[in-house]
mmCIF file of C-alpha atoms in Angstrom:
data_model
loop_
_atom_site.group_PDB
_atom_site.id
_atom_site.type_symbol
_atom_site.label_atom_id
_atom_site.label_comp_id
_atom_site.label_asym_id
_atom_site.label_seq_id
_atom_site.Cartn_x
_atom_site.Cartn_y
_atom_site.Cartn_z
ATOM 1 C CA MET A 1 31.721 37.773 13.278
ATOM 2 C CA ILE A 2 33.551 34.620 14.292
ATOM 3 C CA ALA A 3 30.293 33.376 15.782
ATOM 4 C CA VAL A 4 28.467 33.903 12.481
ATOM 5 C CA LEU A 5 31.253 32.133 10.634
ATOM 6 C CA GLY A 6 31.033 29.227 13.075
ATOM 7 C CA LEU A 7 27.260 29.064 12.659
ATOM 8 C CA ILE A 8 27.591 28.884 8.900
ATOM 9 C CA ILE A 9 30.256 26.174 9.126
ATOM 10 C CA GLY A 10 28.074 24.205 11.526
ATOM 11 C CA ALA A 11 25.055 24.596 9.275
ATOM 12 C CA LEU A 12 27.026 23.389 6.239
ATOM 13 C CA VAL A 13 28.369 20.398 8.171
ATOM 14 C CA GLY A 14 24.832 19.616 9.333
ATOM 15 C CA LEU A 15 23.506 19.795 5.785
ATOM 16 C CA ALA A 16 26.309 17.554 4.531
ATOM 17 C CA LEU A 17 26.189 14.911 7.276
ATOM 18 C CA GLU A 18 22.427 14.989 7.969
ATOM 19 C CA PRO A 19 22.802 13.666 11.528
ATOM 20 C CA THR A 20 19.741 12.085 13.088
ATOM 21 C CA VAL A 21 18.319 13.636 16.228
ATOM 22 C CA PRO A 22 17.563 11.172 19.039
ATOM 23 C CA VAL A 23 13.867 10.386 19.307
ATOM 24 C CA ALA A 24 13.806 11.537 22.934
ATOM 25 C CA LEU A 25 14.688 15.076 21.823
ATOM 26 C CA GLN A 26 12.131 15.249 19.009
ATOM 27 C CA PRO A 27 9.353 17.065 20.983
ATOM 28 C CA TYR A 28 11.680 19.969 21.807
ATOM 29 C CA LEU A 29 12.841 20.639 18.274
ATOM 30 C CA PRO A 30 10.079 22.930 16.953
ATOM 31 C CA ILE A 31 10.259 25.361 19.874
ATOM 32 C CA ALA A 32 14.064 25.242 19.901
ATOM 33 C CA VAL A 33 14.159 26.144 16.230
ATOM 34 C CA VAL A 34 11.778 29.076 16.774
ATOM 35 C CA ALA A 35 13.991 30.261 19.652
ATOM 36 C CA ALA A 36 17.056 29.958 17.451
ATOM 37 C CA LEU A 37 15.290 32.038 14.797
ATOM 38 C CA ASP A 38 14.577 34.700 17.416
ATOM 39 C CA ALA A 39 18.242 34.808 18.408
ATOM 40 C CA LEU A 40 19.278 34.994 14.751
ATOM 41 C CA PHE A 41 16.966 37.927 14.061
ATOM 42 C CA GLY A 42 18.149 39.648 17.224
ATOM 43 C CA GLY A 43 21.755 39.205 16.124
ATOM 44 C CA LEU A 44 21.023 40.538 12.664
ATOM 45 C CA ARG A 45 19.334 43.591 14.117
ATOM 46 C CA ALA A 46 22.235 44.224 16.478
ATOM 47 C CA LEU A 47 24.579 43.913 13.517
ATOM 48 C CA LEU A 48 22.654 46.587 11.664
ATOM 49 C CA ASP A 49 22.502 48.712 14.811
ATOM 50 C CA GLY A 50 26.275 48.407 15.042
ATOM 51 C CA THR A 51 26.112 46.820 18.471
ATOM 52 C CA PHE A 52 26.778 43.217 17.473
ATOM 53 C CA ASP A 53 28.853 41.223 19.884
ATOM 54 C CA ASP A 54 29.968 37.619 19.451
ATOM 55 C CA ARG A 55 29.662 36.746 23.109
ATOM 56 C CA VAL A 56 26.187 38.211 23.562
ATOM 57 C CA PHE A 57 24.995 36.600 20.334
ATOM 58 C CA LEU A 58 26.224 33.138 21.304
ATOM 59 C CA VAL A 59 24.933 33.366 24.838
ATOM 60 C CA SER A 60 21.500 34.556 23.721
ATOM 61 C CA PHE A 61 21.364 31.844 21.052
ATOM 62 C CA LEU A 62 22.341 29.086 23.471
ATOM 63 C CA SER A 63 20.129 30.265 26.304
ATOM 64 C CA ASN A 64 17.162 30.771 23.989
ATOM 65 C CA VAL A 65 17.373 27.213 22.683
ATOM 66 C CA VAL A 66 17.957 25.662 26.096
ATOM 67 C CA VAL A 67 15.228 27.678 27.823
ATOM 68 C CA ALA A 68 12.737 26.918 25.069
ATOM 69 C CA ALA A 69 13.440 23.196 25.345
ATOM 70 C CA LEU A 70 13.227 23.426 29.144
ATOM 71 C CA ILE A 71 9.864 25.155 28.986
ATOM 72 C CA VAL A 72 8.461 22.449 26.724
ATOM 73 C CA PHE A 73 9.884 19.756 28.987
ATOM 74 C CA LEU A 74 8.407 21.399 32.058
ATOM 75 C CA GLY A 75 5.073 21.893 30.310
ATOM 76 C CA ASP A 76 4.986 18.232 29.308
ATOM 77 C CA GLN A 77 5.692 17.189 32.889
ATOM 78 C CA LEU A 78 2.913 19.433 34.194
ATOM 79 C CA GLY A 79 0.448 18.438 31.513
ATOM 80 C CA VAL A 80 0.245 21.907 29.965
ATOM 81 C CA GLY A 81 2.843 21.325 27.261
ATOM 82 C CA THR A 82 0.655 22.487 24.393
ATOM 83 C CA GLN A 83 -0.484 25.681 26.064
ATOM 84 C CA LEU A 84 3.010 26.569 27.240
ATOM 85 C CA SER A 85 4.409 25.914 23.773
ATOM 86 C CA THR A 86 1.752 28.197 22.319
ATOM 87 C CA GLY A 87 2.708 30.916 24.795
ATOM 88 C CA VAL A 88 6.392 30.617 23.945
ATOM 89 C CA VAL A 89 5.673 30.697 20.234
ATOM 90 C CA VAL A 90 3.498 33.816 20.625
ATOM 91 C CA VAL A 91 6.155 35.702 22.594
ATOM 92 C CA LEU A 92 9.003 34.652 20.320
ATOM 93 C CA GLY A 93 6.848 35.370 17.279
ATOM 94 C CA ILE A 94 6.177 38.932 18.435
ATOM 95 C CA ARG A 95 9.897 39.432 19.089
ATOM 96 C CA ILE A 96 10.807 38.084 15.688
ATOM 97 C CA PHE A 97 8.261 40.375 14.049
ATOM 98 C CA SER A 98 9.518 43.441 15.899
ATOM 99 C CA ASN A 99 13.132 42.649 15.073
ATOM 100 C CA ALA A 100 12.240 41.946 11.455
ATOM 101 C CA ALA A 101 10.474 45.336 11.325
ATOM 102 C CA ALA A 102 13.581 47.057 12.743
ATOM 103 C CA ILE A 103 15.790 45.252 10.194
ATOM 104 C CA ARG A 104 13.428 46.329 7.432
ATOM 105 C CA ARG A 105 13.654 49.941 8.638
ATOM 106 C CA HIS A 106 17.432 49.692 8.605
ATOM 107 C CA LEU A 107 17.645 48.202 5.138
ATOM 108 C CA PHE A 108 14.931 50.098 3.267
ATOM 109 C CA ARG A 109 14.508 53.160 5.467
ATOM 110 C CA ALA A 110 10.806 52.463 5.471
ATOM 111 C CA MET B 1 18.708 57.572 19.982
ATOM 112 C CA GLY B 2 19.993 59.454 22.967
ATOM 113 C CA PRO B 3 19.891 57.013 25.832
ATOM 114 C CA ALA B 4 21.092 53.533 25.024
ATOM 115 C CA THR B 5 17.788 51.851 25.905
ATOM 116 C CA PRO B 6 14.967 53.357 23.887
ATOM 117 C CA ARG B 7 12.112 54.053 26.245
ATOM 118 C CA HIS B 8 8.669 54.226 24.802
ATOM 119 C CA ALA B 9 7.020 57.576 25.364
ATOM 120 C CA ALA B 10 3.730 56.225 26.730
ATOM 121 C CA ARG B 11 4.355 54.820 30.187
ATOM 122 C CA PRO B 12 2.479 51.699 31.069
ATOM 123 C CA VAL B 13 -0.760 52.628 32.746
ATOM 124 C CA ASP B 14 -0.856 49.287 34.418
ATOM 125 C CA ALA B 15 1.992 47.191 35.707
ATOM 126 C CA SER B 16 0.601 44.120 33.984
ATOM 127 C CA MET B 17 1.365 45.760 30.652
ATOM 128 C CA SER B 18 5.095 45.600 31.286
ATOM 129 C CA LEU B 19 5.446 42.174 29.749
ATOM 130 C CA LEU B 20 3.764 43.216 26.510
ATOM 131 C CA ASN B 21 5.763 46.445 26.407
ATOM 132 C CA GLU B 22 8.938 44.517 26.989
ATOM 133 C CA VAL B 23 8.134 42.168 24.134
ATOM 134 C CA MET B 24 6.772 44.779 21.747
ATOM 135 C CA TYR B 25 9.168 47.677 22.145
ATOM 136 C CA ARG B 26 12.394 46.078 23.339
ATOM 137 C CA PRO B 27 12.661 42.878 21.371
ATOM 138 C CA LEU B 28 16.440 43.140 21.250
ATOM 139 C CA ASP B 29 18.289 41.724 24.202
ATOM 140 C CA PRO B 30 19.552 44.688 26.212
ATOM 141 C CA GLU B 31 22.908 42.934 26.557
ATOM 142 C CA TYR B 32 23.818 43.988 23.040
ATOM 143 C CA ALA B 33 23.536 47.638 23.964
ATOM 144 C CA GLU B 34 25.359 47.056 27.207
ATOM 145 C CA ALA B 35 28.212 45.257 25.487
ATOM 146 C CA ALA B 36 28.459 48.073 22.960
ATOM 147 C CA ARG B 37 28.551 50.671 25.698
ATOM 148 C CA SER B 38 31.313 49.038 27.677
ATOM 149 C CA PRO B 39 33.410 46.978 25.278
ATOM 150 C CA ALA B 40 35.422 44.210 26.869
ATOM 151 C CA PRO B 41 39.102 45.061 27.296
ATOM 152 C CA PRO B 42 40.944 43.853 24.196
ATOM 153 C CA ALA B 43 42.407 40.484 25.022
ATOM 154 C CA THR B 44 45.910 39.723 23.938
ATOM 155 C CA GLY B 45 47.915 36.758 22.724
ATOM 156 C CA ALA B 46 46.927 33.300 23.855
ATOM 157 C CA ARG B 47 43.817 34.512 25.619
ATOM 158 C CA ARG B 48 42.427 36.007 22.448
ATOM 159 C CA ALA B 49 43.214 32.872 20.439
ATOM 160 C CA ALA B 50 41.418 30.726 23.031
ATOM 161 C CA GLN B 51 38.409 33.048 22.847
ATOM 162 C CA VAL B 52 38.275 32.797 19.074
ATOM 163 C CA VAL B 53 38.524 29.004 19.134
ATOM 164 C CA LEU B 54 35.857 28.713 21.828
ATOM 165 C CA THR B 55 33.499 31.052 20.004
ATOM 166 C CA LEU B 56 34.025 29.252 16.729
ATOM 167 C CA ALA B 57 33.494 25.820 18.289
ATOM 168 C CA LEU B 58 30.381 26.837 20.174
ATOM 169 C CA ALA B 59 28.899 28.557 17.141
ATOM 170 C CA THR B 60 29.660 25.528 14.954
ATOM 171 C CA VAL B 61 27.947 23.198 17.398
ATOM 172 C CA LEU B 62 24.926 25.513 17.607
ATOM 173 C CA GLY B 63 24.667 25.741 13.827
ATOM 174 C CA LEU B 64 24.970 21.984 13.509
ATOM 175 C CA VAL B 65 22.288 21.376 16.133
ATOM 176 C CA THR B 66 19.925 23.903 14.604
ATOM 177 C CA VAL B 67 20.267 22.581 11.073
ATOM 178 C CA SER B 68 19.897 18.971 12.129
ATOM 179 C CA ALA B 69 16.803 19.936 14.138
ATOM 180 C CA VAL B 70 15.327 21.664 11.114
ATOM 181 C CA SER B 71 16.125 18.813 8.791
ATOM 182 C CA SER B 72 14.722 16.217 11.178
ATOM 183 C CA LEU B 73 11.537 18.290 11.516
ATOM 184 C CA ARG B 74 11.183 18.118 7.772
ATOM 185 C CA THR B 75 11.660 14.341 7.509
ATOM 186 C CA PRO B 76 8.437 12.764 8.863
ATOM 187 C CA GLN B 77 6.826 12.774 5.426
ATOM 188 C CA PRO B 78 9.444 10.562 3.777
ATOM 189 C CA SER B 79 8.846 7.930 6.452
ATOM 190 C CA ALA B 80 5.140 7.842 5.574
ATOM 191 C CA VAL B 81 6.050 7.562 1.911
ATOM 192 C CA GLN B 82 8.453 4.763 2.774
ATOM 193 C CA ALA B 83 5.759 2.869 4.633
ATOM 194 C CA ARG B 84 3.463 3.225 1.648
ATOM 195 C CA ALA B 85 6.130 2.035 -0.765
ATOM 196 C CA LEU B 86 6.841 -0.914 1.511
ATOM 197 C CA LEU B 87 3.162 -1.852 1.581
ATOM 198 C CA GLU B 88 2.933 -1.574 -2.189
ATOM 199 C CA LYS B 89 5.962 -3.775 -2.591
ATOM 200 C CA GLU B 90 4.524 -6.316 -0.203
ATOM 201 C CA ILE B 91 1.208 -6.366 -2.059
ATOM 202 C CA ASP B 92 3.048 -6.924 -5.333
ATOM 203 C CA GLU B 93 5.092 -9.723 -3.812
ATOM 204 C CA ARG B 94 2.103 -11.446 -2.289
ATOM 205 C CA SER B 95 0.083 -11.144 -5.498
ATOM 206 C CA SER B 96 2.853 -12.679 -7.559
ATOM 207 C CA ALA B 97 3.268 -15.405 -4.934
ATOM 208 C CA ALA B 98 -0.473 -16.088 -5.136
ATOM 209 C CA ASP B 99 -0.229 -16.249 -8.928
ATOM 210 C CA ARG B 100 2.660 -18.678 -8.673
ATOM 211 C CA LEU B 101 0.733 -20.866 -6.241
ATOM 212 C CA GLN B 102 -2.293 -20.754 -8.542
ATOM 213 C CA ALA B 103 -0.104 -21.932 -11.407
ATOM 214 C CA ASP B 104 1.254 -24.679 -9.143
ATOM 215 C CA ILE B 105 -2.284 -25.786 -8.340
ATOM 216 C CA GLN B 106 -3.142 -25.837 -12.019
ATOM 217 C CA GLY B 107 -0.111 -27.956 -12.827
ATOM 218 C CA MET B 108 -0.679 -30.354 -9.973
ATOM 219 C CA SER B 109 -4.343 -30.840 -10.712
ATOM 220 C CA GLU B 110 -3.418 -31.671 -14.288
ATOM 221 C CA GLU B 111 -0.934 -34.177 -12.965
ATOM 222 C CA ILE B 112 -3.521 -35.684 -10.644
ATOM 223 C CA ALA B 113 -5.996 -35.892 -13.495
ATOM 224 C CA GLN B 114 -3.448 -37.717 -15.617
ATOM 225 C CA LEU B 115 -2.599 -40.156 -12.846
ATOM 226 C CA GLN B 116 -6.276 -40.737 -12.186
ATOM 227 C CA THR B 117 -6.877 -41.375 -15.853
ATOM 228 C CA SER B 118 -4.046 -43.860 -16.182
ATOM 229 C CA ALA B 119 -4.906 -45.631 -12.943
ATOM 230 C CA LEU B 120 -8.640 -45.753 -13.252
ATOM 231 C CA ALA B 121 -9.197 -46.060 -16.997
ATOM 232 C CA GLU B 122 -7.791 -49.603 -17.083
ATOM 233 C CA GLU B 123 -9.152 -50.882 -13.793
ATOM 234 C CA ASP B 124 -12.698 -49.601 -13.923
ATOM 235 C CA PRO B 125 -13.747 -47.937 -17.188
ATOM 236 C CA GLY B 126 -17.308 -47.492 -15.954
ATOM 237 C CA LEU B 127 -16.272 -45.584 -12.847
ATOM 238 C CA PHE B 128 -13.818 -43.531 -14.890
ATOM 239 C CA LEU B 129 -16.586 -42.456 -17.246
ATOM 240 C CA LEU B 130 -18.695 -41.475 -14.262
ATOM 241 C CA LEU B 131 -15.817 -39.474 -12.821
ATOM 242 C CA GLN B 132 -15.229 -37.692 -16.107
ATOM 243 C CA GLN B 133 -18.867 -36.717 -16.310
ATOM 244 C CA ALA B 134 -18.812 -35.478 -12.741
ATOM 245 C CA GLU B 135 -15.660 -33.445 -13.319
ATOM 246 C CA LEU B 136 -17.142 -31.904 -16.420
ATOM 247 C CA HIS B 137 -20.295 -30.828 -14.645
ATOM 248 C CA SER B 138 -18.503 -29.642 -11.517
ATOM 249 C CA GLY B 139 -16.188 -27.432 -13.566
ATOM 250 C CA ALA B 140 -13.044 -29.045 -12.228
ATOM 251 C CA VAL B 141 -11.437 -29.639 -15.617
ATOM 252 C CA SER B 142 -10.913 -27.313 -18.551
ATOM 253 C CA VAL B 143 -13.272 -27.773 -21.451
ATOM 254 C CA ALA B 144 -13.424 -26.671 -25.074
ATOM 255 C CA GLY B 145 -16.159 -26.481 -27.629
ATOM 256 C CA PRO B 146 -18.573 -24.230 -29.503
ATOM 257 C CA GLY B 147 -20.627 -21.750 -27.565
ATOM 258 C CA LEU B 148 -22.011 -18.279 -26.993
ATOM 259 C CA VAL B 149 -20.192 -15.165 -25.859
ATOM 260 C CA ILE B 150 -22.184 -12.418 -24.155
ATOM 261 C CA GLU B 151 -20.409 -9.147 -23.457
ATOM 262 C CA LEU B 152 -21.615 -6.440 -21.087
ATOM 263 C CA ASP B 153 -20.000 -3.071 -20.573
ATOM 264 C CA ASP B 154 -20.779 -0.073 -18.376
ATOM 265 C CA GLY B 155 -22.779 2.676 -20.039
ATOM 266 C CA GLU B 156 -21.947 6.369 -20.194
ATOM 267 C CA GLU B 157 -22.197 8.203 -16.893
ATOM 268 C CA ASP B 158 -25.123 10.571 -16.666
ATOM 269 C CA GLU B 159 -23.527 13.990 -16.145
ATOM 270 C CA ASP B 160 -26.800 15.624 -15.074
ATOM 271 C CA ASP B 161 -27.453 13.148 -12.300
ATOM 272 C CA PRO B 162 -26.707 15.017 -9.066
ATOM 273 C CA ARG B 163 -26.657 11.860 -6.973
ATOM 274 C CA GLY B 164 -23.921 10.304 -9.076
ATOM 275 C CA SER B 165 -25.821 7.029 -9.095
ATOM 276 C CA LEU B 166 -24.214 3.847 -10.360
ATOM 277 C CA ASP B 167 -27.184 2.797 -12.507
ATOM 278 C CA HIS B 168 -25.090 3.009 -15.650
ATOM 279 C CA GLN B 169 -22.757 0.304 -14.337
ATOM 280 C CA VAL B 170 -23.275 -3.402 -14.773
ATOM 281 C CA GLN B 171 -24.536 -4.826 -11.486
ATOM 282 C CA ASP B 172 -23.976 -8.233 -9.985
ATOM 283 C CA VAL B 173 -27.672 -8.960 -10.500
ATOM 284 C CA ASP B 174 -27.281 -8.515 -14.262
ATOM 285 C CA LEU B 175 -24.520 -11.115 -14.373
ATOM 286 C CA GLN B 176 -26.541 -13.450 -12.152
ATOM 287 C CA ILE B 177 -29.581 -13.222 -14.429
ATOM 288 C CA VAL B 178 -27.541 -13.759 -17.590
ATOM 289 C CA THR B 179 -25.605 -16.743 -16.234
ATOM 290 C CA ASN B 180 -28.758 -18.329 -14.833
ATOM 291 C CA GLY B 181 -30.426 -17.785 -18.201
ATOM 292 C CA LEU B 182 -27.507 -19.493 -19.918
ATOM 293 C CA TRP B 183 -27.619 -22.458 -17.546
ATOM 294 C CA ALA B 184 -31.339 -22.743 -18.195
ATOM 295 C CA ALA B 185 -30.731 -22.528 -21.935
ATOM 296 C CA GLY B 186 -28.568 -25.615 -21.757
ATOM 297 C CA ALA B 187 -25.019 -24.298 -21.229
ATOM 298 C CA GLU B 188 -22.618 -27.000 -20.085
ATOM 299 C CA ALA B 189 -19.854 -24.725 -18.809
ATOM 300 C CA ILE B 190 -19.746 -20.976 -18.141
ATOM 301 C CA ALA B 191 -16.916 -18.601 -17.361
ATOM 302 C CA VAL B 192 -17.066 -14.884 -16.549
ATOM 303 C CA ASN B 193 -13.929 -12.981 -17.543
ATOM 304 C CA GLY B 194 -12.062 -16.275 -17.550
ATOM 305 C CA ARG B 195 -13.329 -17.357 -14.104
ATOM 306 C CA ARG B 196 -15.057 -20.678 -14.438
ATOM 307 C CA LEU B 197 -18.389 -20.921 -12.686
ATOM 308 C CA THR B 198 -19.122 -24.001 -10.643
ATOM 309 C CA ALA B 199 -22.060 -25.049 -8.539
ATOM 310 C CA LEU B 200 -20.362 -23.252 -5.631
ATOM 311 C CA SER B 201 -19.481 -19.968 -7.375
ATOM 312 C CA ALA B 202 -21.175 -16.875 -6.092
ATOM 313 C CA ILE B 203 -21.637 -13.703 -8.120
ATOM 314 C CA ARG B 204 -22.027 -10.816 -5.743
ATOM 315 C CA SER B 205 -20.960 -7.231 -5.288
ATOM 316 C CA ALA B 206 -18.646 -5.694 -2.741
ATOM 317 C CA GLY B 207 -18.748 -1.923 -2.890
ATOM 318 C CA GLN B 208 -18.641 -1.098 -6.576
ATOM 319 C CA ALA B 209 -16.797 -4.229 -7.617
ATOM 320 C CA ILE B 210 -18.417 -7.436 -8.796
ATOM 321 C CA LEU B 211 -16.904 -10.567 -7.328
ATOM 322 C CA VAL B 212 -17.021 -14.012 -8.864
ATOM 323 C CA GLY B 213 -15.988 -16.321 -6.084
ATOM 324 C CA PRO B 214 -13.256 -14.475 -4.216
ATOM 325 C CA SER B 215 -11.832 -12.489 -7.128
ATOM 326 C CA PRO B 216 -13.037 -9.062 -8.256
ATOM 327 C CA LEU B 217 -13.821 -8.373 -11.923
ATOM 328 C CA ILE B 218 -13.364 -5.267 -14.008
ATOM 329 C CA ALA B 219 -15.650 -4.147 -16.831
ATOM 330 C CA PRO B 220 -16.140 -5.133 -19.648
ATOM 331 C CA TYR B 221 -17.629 -8.439 -18.589
ATOM 332 C CA ARG B 222 -17.281 -11.354 -20.981
ATOM 333 C CA ILE B 223 -19.500 -14.344 -20.280
ATOM 334 C CA GLU B 224 -18.538 -17.440 -22.214
ATOM 335 C CA ALA B 225 -20.847 -20.435 -22.302
ATOM 336 C CA ILE B 226 -20.123 -23.762 -23.963
ATOM 337 C CA GLY B 227 -23.006 -25.832 -25.233
ATOM 338 C CA GLU B 228 -25.114 -26.681 -28.244
ATOM 339 C CA VAL B 229 -25.018 -23.286 -29.948
ATOM 340 C CA ARG B 230 -28.271 -23.342 -31.878
ATOM 341 C CA THR B 231 -30.556 -24.612 -29.125
ATOM 342 C CA MET B 232 -28.809 -22.397 -26.576
ATOM 343 C CA GLN B 233 -29.265 -19.344 -28.763
ATOM 344 C CA THR B 234 -32.961 -19.886 -29.357
ATOM 345 C CA SER B 235 -33.904 -20.773 -25.834
ATOM 346 C CA PHE B 236 -31.788 -17.931 -24.393
ATOM 347 C CA ALA B 237 -33.462 -15.464 -26.739
ATOM 348 C CA ARG B 238 -36.847 -16.628 -25.448
ATOM 349 C CA SER B 239 -35.825 -16.447 -21.792
ATOM 350 C CA SER B 240 -36.360 -13.605 -19.348
ATOM 351 C CA ALA B 241 -32.584 -13.072 -19.237
ATOM 352 C CA ALA B 242 -32.609 -11.818 -22.839
ATOM 353 C CA ALA B 243 -35.467 -9.491 -21.955
ATOM 354 C CA HIS B 244 -33.448 -8.227 -18.989
ATOM 355 C CA LEU B 245 -30.473 -7.548 -21.273
ATOM 356 C CA GLY B 246 -32.707 -5.528 -23.586
ATOM 357 C CA PHE B 247 -34.113 -3.652 -20.611
ATOM 358 C CA ILE B 248 -30.754 -2.621 -19.108
ATOM 359 C CA SER B 249 -29.296 -1.629 -22.461
ATOM 360 C CA GLY B 250 -32.393 0.454 -23.246
ATOM 361 C CA THR B 251 -32.799 2.064 -19.825
ATOM 362 C CA TYR B 252 -29.242 2.458 -18.529
ATOM 363 C CA GLY B 253 -27.256 2.465 -21.757
ATOM 364 C CA ILE B 254 -25.320 -0.670 -20.870
ATOM 365 C CA GLU B 255 -23.708 -2.109 -23.977
ATOM 366 C CA THR B 256 -24.565 -5.745 -24.614
ATOM 367 C CA SER B 257 -23.689 -8.122 -27.403
ATOM 368 C CA ILE B 258 -24.327 -11.818 -28.050
ATOM 369 C CA THR B 259 -22.112 -13.696 -30.475
ATOM 370 C CA ALA B 260 -21.818 -17.365 -31.365
ATOM 371 C CA THR B 261 -18.371 -18.897 -31.783
ATOM 372 C CA THR B 262 -17.249 -22.317 -32.968
ATOM 373 C CA SER B 263 -14.480 -22.773 -30.439
ATOM 374 C CA LEU B 264 -14.213 -21.626 -26.862
ATOM 375 C CA GLU B 265 -11.779 -22.813 -24.269
ATOM 376 C CA LEU B 266 -12.607 -22.507 -20.587
ATOM 377 C CA SER B 267 -10.072 -23.308 -17.924
ATOM 378 C CA GLY B 268 -10.990 -25.423 -14.930
ATOM 379 C CA ALA B 269 -11.992 -23.897 -11.632
ATOM 380 C CA GLY B 270 -8.851 -25.222 -9.990
ATOM 381 C CA SER B 271 -8.617 -27.552 -7.075
ATOM 382 C CA THR B 272 -11.680 -29.347 -5.808
ATOM 383 C CA THR B 273 -12.133 -29.999 -2.131
ATOM 384 C CA LEU B 274 -13.309 -33.364 -0.921
ATOM 385 C CA ARG B 275 -16.437 -32.655 1.098
ATOM 386 C CA HIS B 276 -18.267 -35.927 1.079
ATOM 387 C CA ALA B 277 -16.995 -39.445 0.447
ATOM 388 C CA ARG B 278 -18.725 -42.795 0.443
ATOM 389 C CA ALA B 279 -17.062 -46.116 -0.221
ATOM 390 C CA LEU B 280 -18.476 -47.990 -3.169
ATOM 391 C CA PRO B 281 -19.660 -51.369 -1.921
ATOM 392 C CA ASP B 282 -17.780 -53.491 -4.447
ATOM 393 C CA VAL B 283 -14.520 -51.537 -4.370
ATOM 394 C CA ALA B 284 -14.374 -51.160 -0.616
ATOM 395 C CA SER B 285 -14.737 -54.886 0.017
ATOM 396 C CA SER B 286 -11.286 -55.586 -1.442
ATOM 397 C CA ASP B 287 -9.203 -53.994 1.307
ATOM 398 C CA ALA B 288 -11.463 -52.639 4.014
ATOM 399 C CA PRO B 289 -11.837 -55.915 5.956
ATOM 400 C CA ASP B 290 -8.042 -56.282 6.126
ATOM 401 C CA LYS B 291 -7.696 -52.934 7.784
ATOM 402 C CA GLU B 292 -10.425 -53.630 10.237
ATOM 403 C CA GLY B 293 -8.785 -56.879 11.145
ATOM 404 C CA SER B 294 -5.402 -55.389 11.785
ATOM 405 C CA SER B 295 -6.556 -52.539 13.966
#
């Protein structure tokens, strides 16, 4: 729960300060945001399952974002950045959908 | 759920399916279940406080990073809008600067004309008269007098025309024919929408716009011609230009009107460029030999 609280505080600070992201990091942002979404949905599902854990949530969030950015970086270096990004988005998208379906089942019993 | 990790009933037929199965049926990180099964021993005192602070700090940083990433992904559009606004501002600035310079030119040419008048009128009245005539015909100075006003305006667009042709619009050719007809009818000075025509003015079209010299015009077009009204009227009415006006108004629905007025005022065409100069034999003799001697 502390992790969620921290996330919300960070989000509010970000909205208030509107910090600018360095140009060098710009290419990694879209994938990183999708990875963060995946971690968020996973955390929400775990919360509804009753298995939520601050440590696991933070670690999965952090590793998701870092790995996603790394994959894009690696793809760019190898010249397959677009294809790799597409692959990552497909996998993360399927995960998000499955988690969203589980959350829906939890909330609406349908 | 009995076992902690829900196993799908259908076993993968092929090993290569494991990735899809993993993604489809176990989207949740298994660590959650593991952590729930074996909860970490409850920390106490300072250790717990440090954990809370660390978690909070890390989560805050992650939230901050995520939100700033999202917001920066949403910003590219404003930068395009900014560039557009900047360009618009620049265009406005340059146009007003051009207008100012035009006004400057107008003022200075008036000044030059005055100086010329005062200098030349006393010394050589004959030459001054010649100059005045030349300026009048070249369109360099503003003139006033009675004349004709011919107005042309675009006709109604033909809704049924699938090609969306521009026949209903006044073309550059129409203006050319009318102005040439007016010159032939004895006009001494002509202006189209306030732009004075000189011997060097071109009426042409660029895209859909009609240009007189370098500046584009917008319909309705108002052609003002100064001259002897009665003779101009009769000879224009007999000319092919009048027939052309009747033709375009009948065929394409272009609105035309010819009116005679007692007073028109046409501004000059602005600065004149010296393209050709020749020393007059009697004037040049006064100082030219001195210069040749000194050099």
